[in-house]
Amino acid sequence: MNGKKITCNACMAHAEKDVRFESRDIEYDTTHVLVKVTCGGICGSDIHYYQHGRAGLSVLKHPMVIGHEFVGVVSEAPEESSLKSGQTVAVNPSCPCNHCEQCLSGKQNLCSTMRFMGSAQFVPHINGGFSDYVAVKPVQCIPYDSRIPANIMAFSEPLAVAIHAVNVGGPLTGKKVLVIGAGPIGCLILAAARSSGASELVASDLSARSRELAQQMGATSTIDAREEVQARCYKQNKGYFDVVFEASGAAAAITSTVDFTRPAGVIVQVGMGAGSVDWPMSTMLVKEISLRGSFRFVDEFAVAVRWLEDGRIDPRPLISATFPPAQIEQALLTATDKNVSAKVLVNFG
Ligand SMILES: [Zn+2]
Ligand SMILES: [Zn+2]
């Protein structure tokens, strides 16, 4: 097992409004891959740990390295692994148990003891990837072509979430699709749905800036749900869309999905946030609408890496700002302001 140790700097969330880029020890052994992190993307959960000291039900009980969207370069790899020092890799932040019923049925994303990097779900918390170095398992490392910039590959994890949602939605060839909420995940769902053959892609968002981004990422048209006239034409005749992806998590938006969906259509809930909503059950029933949840991803991580690598998806319009890790607090504050930011990146160099 040969315990090893390296000291480096990492972005640690200590408590609400208390994040520090500070020195810490990384302990690892010969079964681990040591990755020099190059670039990371700030996600909603990172913002929540900073702003509220918690993300959903996961509460910070002790300092934790944040970040679950990151890529890097292999610094040391186990001798028996196929990974080589110097190789560029996207790191999958999921560590499912691989023994439980969900894992054995191929649904590792639903693993009841999933150790997800940068998550305070369990105590001790699972440290994330916003660190000069991380020690991970070989299976978490997906090599990619080193000619592709790290700031593109840093979208592997959110794109995996988007591709999983598209897969949950079913075959999209020729389908009319609505995406509600054009943040980074909503926009990546648009791009993935377009890439998967959807014929019409409408994005709904209250922010004009987000609608503009949605257009750049593949929306064929956009609507502001507050504009009755725009919304009504998609709600009349029992609804228009074959598949609706709800990526905002806002209660009013969730309730509206039933009116937008045509009879026998599908609603995929991706956005977190609203715990419970007023649900139009009878309308859903008489239209035989299927409501499906979509959580994280399984094999879609490797698919996302390939799609970014071959240019099938170009996430660059979503990059709003890039900060050095020493300015992690500024980066989190910038990412919090949804009027100016889609994805904020941290460049570890
Ligand atoms: Zn994320
Ligand atoms: Zn499991």
Short mmCIF file of C-alpha atoms and ligand atoms in Angstrom, two decimals:
data_model
loop_
_atom_site.label_atom_id
_atom_site.label_comp_id
_atom_site.label_asym_id
_atom_site.label_seq_id
_atom_site.Cartn_x
_atom_site.Cartn_y
_atom_site.Cartn_z
CA MET A 1 0.00 0.00 0.00
CA ASN A 2 3.00 2.34 0.50
CA GLY A 3 1.45 5.50 1.94
CA LYS A 4 2.61 8.68 0.22
CA LYS A 5 1.97 12.32 0.94
CA ILE A 6 2.16 15.59 -0.97
CA THR A 7 1.49 19.10 0.30
CA CYS A 8 -0.35 21.51 -2.00
CA ASN A 9 -2.96 24.28 -2.03
CA ALA A 10 -6.68 23.63 -2.28
CA CYS A 11 -9.95 25.61 -2.24
CA MET A 12 -11.49 24.70 1.13
CA ALA A 13 -15.01 25.56 2.20
CA HIS A 14 -14.89 26.03 5.99
CA ALA A 15 -18.38 27.34 6.61
CA GLU A 16 -20.95 29.71 5.17
CA LYS A 17 -19.13 32.63 3.40
CA ASP A 18 -15.77 31.19 4.43
CA VAL A 19 -13.69 29.70 1.65
CA ARG A 20 -9.87 29.67 1.60
CA PHE A 21 -7.15 28.68 -0.81
CA GLU A 22 -4.79 27.05 1.65
CA SER A 23 -2.16 24.42 2.13
CA ARG A 24 -3.14 20.85 2.93
CA ASP A 25 -1.70 17.35 2.74
CA ILE A 26 -2.92 14.88 0.13
CA GLU A 27 -2.41 11.30 1.27
CA TYR A 28 -2.44 8.54 -1.30
CA ASP A 29 -0.96 5.16 -2.07
CA THR A 30 0.26 3.10 -5.00
CA THR A 31 -3.30 2.22 -6.05
CA HIS A 32 -4.11 5.91 -6.68
CA VAL A 33 -3.54 8.16 -9.64
CA LEU A 34 -2.08 11.50 -8.61
CA VAL A 35 -3.52 14.16 -10.93
CA LYS A 36 -2.18 17.70 -11.30
CA VAL A 37 -5.42 19.67 -11.73
CA THR A 38 -5.45 22.19 -14.59
CA CYS A 39 -8.99 23.54 -14.79
CA GLY A 40 -12.28 23.30 -12.90
CA GLY A 41 -15.83 24.58 -13.33
CA ILE A 42 -17.95 26.04 -10.53
CA CYS A 43 -21.30 24.28 -10.14
CA GLY A 44 -24.45 25.16 -8.20
CA SER A 45 -23.52 22.93 -5.26
CA ASP A 46 -20.15 24.72 -4.84
CA ILE A 47 -22.01 28.03 -4.73
CA HIS A 48 -24.47 26.61 -2.15
CA TYR A 49 -21.68 25.38 0.16
CA TYR A 50 -20.13 28.85 0.00
CA GLN A 51 -23.34 30.88 0.36
CA HIS A 52 -25.21 28.71 2.87
CA GLY A 53 -22.74 26.16 4.28
CA ARG A 54 -24.92 23.44 2.78
CA ALA A 55 -26.19 22.08 -0.54
CA GLY A 56 -29.66 20.59 -0.23
CA LEU A 57 -29.53 18.05 2.61
CA SER A 58 -25.71 17.99 2.69
CA VAL A 59 -24.43 20.21 5.49
CA LEU A 60 -20.77 21.23 5.98
CA LYS A 61 -19.58 19.70 9.27
CA HIS A 62 -15.86 20.30 8.72
CA PRO A 63 -13.65 21.95 6.05
CA MET A 64 -13.93 20.33 2.63
CA VAL A 65 -12.24 20.81 -0.73
CA ILE A 66 -14.97 21.98 -3.13
CA GLY A 67 -15.37 21.25 -6.85
CA HIS A 68 -16.54 18.21 -8.80
CA GLU A 69 -16.01 19.45 -12.36
CA PHE A 70 -12.31 19.30 -13.17
CA VAL A 71 -9.61 18.00 -15.48
CA GLY A 72 -5.86 17.58 -15.15
CA VAL A 73 -2.65 15.83 -16.09
CA VAL A 74 -1.51 12.48 -14.66
CA SER A 75 1.44 13.05 -12.37
CA GLU A 76 1.82 9.51 -10.98
CA ALA A 77 -0.10 6.39 -11.96
CA PRO A 78 -0.14 2.84 -10.58
CA GLU A 79 2.27 0.62 -12.51
CA GLU A 80 -0.45 -1.83 -13.51
CA SER A 81 -2.78 0.86 -14.86
CA SER A 82 -2.84 1.92 -18.52
CA LEU A 83 -2.53 5.59 -17.50
CA LYS A 84 0.78 7.29 -18.15
CA SER A 85 2.42 10.27 -16.49
CA GLY A 86 1.80 13.40 -18.57
CA GLN A 87 -1.53 12.14 -19.97
CA THR A 88 -4.43 14.64 -19.96
CA VAL A 89 -7.50 13.26 -18.17
CA ALA A 90 -11.05 14.29 -17.32
CA VAL A 91 -11.84 13.06 -13.80
CA ASN A 92 -15.22 11.47 -13.09
CA PRO A 93 -16.14 12.63 -9.57
CA SER A 94 -18.38 9.57 -8.91
CA CYS A 95 -17.24 6.69 -6.72
CA PRO A 96 -20.18 4.25 -6.55
CA CYS A 97 -19.86 1.21 -4.25
CA ASN A 98 -20.31 -1.23 -7.17
CA HIS A 99 -21.90 -3.81 -4.81
CA CYS A 100 -25.40 -2.57 -4.03
CA GLU A 101 -28.53 -3.50 -5.97
CA GLN A 102 -28.55 -0.22 -7.91
CA CYS A 103 -24.89 -0.54 -8.85
CA LEU A 104 -25.27 -4.17 -9.93
CA SER A 105 -28.22 -3.26 -12.14
CA GLY A 106 -26.14 -0.64 -13.95
CA LYS A 107 -27.61 2.35 -12.14
CA GLN A 108 -24.49 3.48 -10.31
CA ASN A 109 -25.81 7.04 -10.25
CA LEU A 110 -28.46 5.80 -7.79
CA CYS A 111 -25.94 4.03 -5.52
CA SER A 112 -27.10 4.50 -1.94
CA THR A 113 -23.53 4.97 -0.66
CA MET A 114 -22.20 6.96 -3.61
CA ARG A 115 -19.05 8.83 -2.66
CA PHE A 116 -19.26 11.90 -4.88
CA MET A 117 -16.28 14.28 -4.82
CA GLY A 118 -16.92 17.71 -3.34
CA SER A 119 -19.99 16.50 -1.44
CA ALA A 120 -20.77 16.85 2.26
CA GLN A 121 -23.42 14.12 2.13
CA PHE A 122 -21.36 11.81 4.33
CA VAL A 123 -19.11 12.52 7.31
CA PRO A 124 -16.19 12.67 6.80
CA HIS A 125 -16.98 14.62 3.62
CA ILE A 126 -15.57 13.58 0.27
CA ASN A 127 -13.02 16.19 -0.82
CA GLY A 128 -13.43 17.71 -4.27
CA GLY A 129 -11.09 18.56 -7.10
CA PHE A 130 -10.35 22.28 -6.65
CA SER A 131 -6.85 21.51 -5.49
CA ASP A 132 -3.43 21.69 -7.13
CA TYR A 133 -3.34 17.88 -6.87
CA VAL A 134 -5.93 15.18 -6.29
CA ALA A 135 -5.55 11.44 -5.66
CA VAL A 136 -8.24 9.39 -7.44
CA LYS A 137 -8.86 5.85 -8.67
CA PRO A 138 -7.65 4.90 -12.16
CA VAL A 139 -11.22 4.12 -13.25
CA GLN A 140 -12.18 7.76 -12.59
CA CYS A 141 -9.67 9.03 -15.16
CA ILE A 142 -10.81 9.31 -18.79
CA PRO A 143 -7.86 10.26 -21.04
CA TYR A 144 -8.46 12.90 -23.71
CA ASP A 145 -6.52 14.39 -26.61
CA SER A 146 -4.05 16.86 -25.08
CA ARG A 147 -4.57 19.26 -27.98
CA ILE A 148 -8.06 20.08 -26.67
CA PRO A 149 -7.99 23.02 -24.21
CA ALA A 150 -8.65 22.17 -20.55
CA ASN A 151 -11.36 24.85 -20.34
CA ILE A 152 -13.42 22.88 -22.89
CA MET A 153 -12.86 19.51 -21.24
CA ALA A 154 -13.83 20.99 -17.83
CA PHE A 155 -17.42 20.69 -19.12
CA SER A 156 -17.26 16.87 -19.10
CA GLU A 157 -19.22 16.49 -15.86
CA PRO A 158 -22.07 18.94 -16.57
CA LEU A 159 -22.31 17.62 -20.14
CA ALA A 160 -22.56 14.09 -18.72
CA VAL A 161 -25.51 15.29 -16.61
CA ALA A 162 -27.10 16.72 -19.77
CA ILE A 163 -26.55 13.60 -21.90
CA HIS A 164 -28.01 11.46 -19.12
CA ALA A 165 -31.12 13.66 -19.06
CA VAL A 166 -31.44 13.30 -22.84
CA ASN A 167 -31.15 9.52 -22.48
CA VAL A 168 -33.83 9.53 -19.78
CA GLY A 169 -36.04 11.51 -22.20
CA GLY A 170 -35.86 8.67 -24.73
CA PRO A 171 -35.02 8.76 -28.45
CA LEU A 172 -35.26 12.39 -29.61
CA THR A 173 -35.01 11.96 -33.38
CA GLY A 174 -37.58 14.24 -35.01
CA LYS A 175 -38.99 15.27 -31.64
CA LYS A 176 -40.15 18.71 -30.53
CA VAL A 177 -38.29 19.59 -27.34
CA LEU A 178 -38.68 22.31 -24.72
CA VAL A 179 -35.93 23.11 -22.23
CA ILE A 180 -36.99 25.26 -19.27
CA GLY A 181 -34.09 27.06 -17.59
CA ALA A 182 -31.19 28.03 -19.84
CA GLY A 183 -28.34 27.93 -17.32
CA PRO A 184 -25.26 25.81 -18.10
CA ILE A 185 -27.14 22.50 -17.65
CA GLY A 186 -30.18 23.63 -19.67
CA CYS A 187 -27.94 24.91 -22.47
CA LEU A 188 -25.94 21.67 -22.51
CA ILE A 189 -29.21 19.71 -22.68
CA LEU A 190 -30.17 21.83 -25.71
CA ALA A 191 -26.84 21.07 -27.38
CA ALA A 192 -27.05 17.35 -26.55
CA ALA A 193 -30.69 17.13 -27.71
CA ARG A 194 -29.81 18.85 -30.96
CA SER A 195 -26.94 16.44 -31.42
CA SER A 196 -29.37 13.58 -30.75
CA GLY A 197 -31.72 14.52 -33.60
CA ALA A 198 -34.40 16.72 -32.04
CA SER A 199 -36.13 18.66 -34.83
CA GLU A 200 -37.37 21.66 -32.87
CA LEU A 201 -35.68 23.02 -29.76
CA VAL A 202 -37.33 25.77 -27.77
CA ALA A 203 -35.65 27.27 -24.69
CA SER A 204 -37.57 29.09 -21.97
CA ASP A 205 -35.87 31.45 -19.53
CA LEU A 206 -36.80 34.68 -17.77
CA SER A 207 -33.38 36.21 -18.50
CA ALA A 208 -32.75 37.70 -21.96
CA ARG A 209 -29.06 36.94 -21.58
CA SER A 210 -29.76 33.24 -20.92
CA ARG A 211 -32.10 33.07 -23.92
CA GLU A 212 -29.33 34.54 -26.07
CA LEU A 213 -26.94 31.86 -24.76
CA ALA A 214 -29.53 29.16 -25.46
CA GLN A 215 -29.70 30.33 -29.05
CA GLN A 216 -25.93 30.08 -29.35
CA MET A 217 -26.05 26.57 -27.90
CA GLY A 218 -28.61 25.25 -30.38
CA ALA A 219 -32.13 26.49 -29.54
CA THR A 220 -34.25 27.03 -32.65
CA SER A 221 -36.30 29.64 -30.75
CA THR A 222 -36.70 31.00 -27.23
CA ILE A 223 -39.55 32.22 -25.04
CA ASP A 224 -40.03 34.25 -21.88
CA ALA A 225 -42.66 32.32 -19.91
CA ARG A 226 -44.02 35.61 -18.51
CA GLU A 227 -45.09 36.62 -22.03
CA GLU A 228 -48.56 35.05 -22.10
CA VAL A 229 -48.88 35.19 -25.87
CA GLN A 230 -45.61 33.32 -26.44
CA ALA A 231 -46.38 30.67 -23.86
CA ARG A 232 -50.01 30.20 -24.93
CA CYS A 233 -49.27 29.06 -28.46
CA TYR A 234 -47.34 26.11 -27.02
CA LYS A 235 -50.04 25.28 -24.47
CA GLN A 236 -53.12 25.31 -26.67
CA ASN A 237 -54.55 22.09 -28.18
CA LYS A 238 -53.39 20.14 -25.10
CA GLY A 239 -49.72 21.05 -25.44
CA TYR A 240 -47.05 21.05 -28.11
CA PHE A 241 -43.85 19.34 -27.02
CA ASP A 242 -42.97 15.65 -27.18
CA VAL A 243 -40.35 16.00 -24.46
CA VAL A 244 -39.95 18.77 -21.87
CA PHE A 245 -36.73 19.08 -19.84
CA GLU A 246 -37.24 21.11 -16.65
CA ALA A 247 -33.80 22.46 -15.68
CA SER A 248 -34.70 25.50 -13.60
CA GLY A 249 -35.99 23.84 -10.44
CA ALA A 250 -38.42 26.74 -9.93
CA ALA A 251 -41.85 25.70 -8.62
CA ALA A 252 -43.91 27.73 -11.14
CA ALA A 253 -41.83 26.38 -14.03
CA ILE A 254 -42.23 22.78 -12.84
CA THR A 255 -46.01 23.15 -12.63
CA SER A 256 -46.14 24.66 -16.15
CA THR A 257 -44.51 21.61 -17.77
CA VAL A 258 -47.79 19.67 -17.83
CA ASP A 259 -49.48 22.33 -20.02
CA PHE A 260 -46.54 22.46 -22.46
CA THR A 261 -46.40 18.68 -22.94
CA ARG A 262 -48.56 17.02 -25.59
CA PRO A 263 -50.68 13.96 -24.73
CA ALA A 264 -48.47 10.87 -24.18
CA GLY A 265 -45.43 13.14 -23.94
CA VAL A 266 -42.55 12.97 -21.46
CA ILE A 267 -41.37 15.40 -18.78
CA VAL A 268 -37.80 15.03 -17.48
CA GLN A 269 -37.09 16.79 -14.18
CA VAL A 270 -33.42 17.80 -13.95
CA GLY A 271 -33.49 21.06 -11.98
CA MET A 272 -33.15 20.79 -8.20
CA GLY A 273 -34.58 23.35 -5.86
CA ALA A 274 -38.29 23.26 -5.25
CA GLY A 275 -38.95 20.58 -2.62
CA SER A 276 -42.66 20.25 -3.30
CA VAL A 277 -44.92 21.90 -5.84
CA ASP A 278 -48.57 22.28 -6.66
CA TRP A 279 -48.94 19.51 -9.23
CA PRO A 280 -51.79 19.41 -11.82
CA MET A 281 -52.37 15.69 -11.32
CA SER A 282 -55.65 15.39 -13.24
CA THR A 283 -54.26 17.11 -16.32
CA MET A 284 -51.24 14.85 -16.22
CA LEU A 285 -53.44 11.77 -15.88
CA VAL A 286 -55.87 12.52 -18.71
CA LYS A 287 -52.95 13.34 -21.04
CA GLU A 288 -51.05 10.18 -20.00
CA ILE A 289 -47.89 12.19 -19.48
CA SER A 290 -44.82 10.41 -18.10
CA LEU A 291 -42.83 12.26 -15.45
CA ARG A 292 -39.23 11.09 -15.05
CA GLY A 293 -36.42 12.16 -12.75
CA SER A 294 -32.85 12.48 -13.98
CA PHE A 295 -29.95 12.42 -11.51
CA ARG A 296 -26.25 12.74 -12.31
CA PHE A 297 -25.00 10.19 -14.90
CA VAL A 298 -23.48 6.75 -15.43
CA ASP A 299 -21.61 5.85 -18.65
CA GLU A 300 -22.48 9.26 -20.06
CA PHE A 301 -19.31 10.70 -18.53
CA ALA A 302 -17.09 8.95 -21.08
CA VAL A 303 -19.54 9.91 -23.85
CA ALA A 304 -19.32 13.56 -22.76
CA VAL A 305 -15.52 13.46 -22.93
CA ARG A 306 -15.69 12.12 -26.52
CA TRP A 307 -18.31 14.68 -27.61
CA LEU A 308 -16.20 17.58 -26.29
CA GLU A 309 -13.04 16.10 -27.76
CA ASP A 310 -14.44 15.70 -31.27
CA GLY A 311 -16.19 19.09 -31.23
CA ARG A 312 -19.70 17.65 -31.40
CA ILE A 313 -20.51 20.02 -28.53
CA ASP A 314 -18.79 23.39 -28.18
CA PRO A 315 -19.38 24.70 -24.63
CA ARG A 316 -17.32 27.89 -25.03
CA PRO A 317 -20.27 30.32 -25.24
CA LEU A 318 -21.08 29.27 -21.65
CA ILE A 319 -17.74 30.43 -20.21
CA SER A 320 -18.37 33.76 -18.45
CA ALA A 321 -15.15 34.26 -16.49
CA THR A 322 -11.95 32.50 -15.43
CA PHE A 323 -10.15 33.05 -12.12
CA PRO A 324 -6.95 31.76 -10.49
CA PRO A 325 -7.65 29.51 -7.45
CA ALA A 326 -6.25 32.14 -5.08
CA GLN A 327 -9.31 34.23 -6.02
CA ILE A 328 -11.79 31.42 -5.33
CA GLU A 329 -14.05 33.69 -3.27
CA GLN A 330 -14.29 36.22 -6.11
CA ALA A 331 -14.93 33.33 -8.52
CA LEU A 332 -17.80 32.01 -6.36
CA LEU A 333 -19.34 35.47 -5.99
CA THR A 334 -19.17 35.98 -9.76
CA ALA A 335 -20.75 32.56 -10.35
CA THR A 336 -23.54 33.41 -7.88
CA ASP A 337 -24.74 36.35 -9.97
CA LYS A 338 -26.86 34.60 -12.59
CA ASN A 339 -27.47 37.91 -14.37
CA VAL A 340 -23.84 38.02 -15.45
CA SER A 341 -22.60 34.46 -15.24
CA ALA A 342 -23.22 31.10 -16.81
CA LYS A 343 -20.14 28.92 -16.12
CA VAL A 344 -17.22 30.34 -14.14
CA LEU A 345 -13.93 28.44 -14.43
CA VAL A 346 -10.97 28.16 -12.08
CA ASN A 347 -7.64 27.86 -13.85
CA PHE A 348 -5.03 25.96 -11.83
CA GLY A 349 -2.48 26.28 -14.68
ZN ZN B 1 -21.79 20.05 -11.55
ZN ZN B 2 -23.75 1.05 -4.99
#
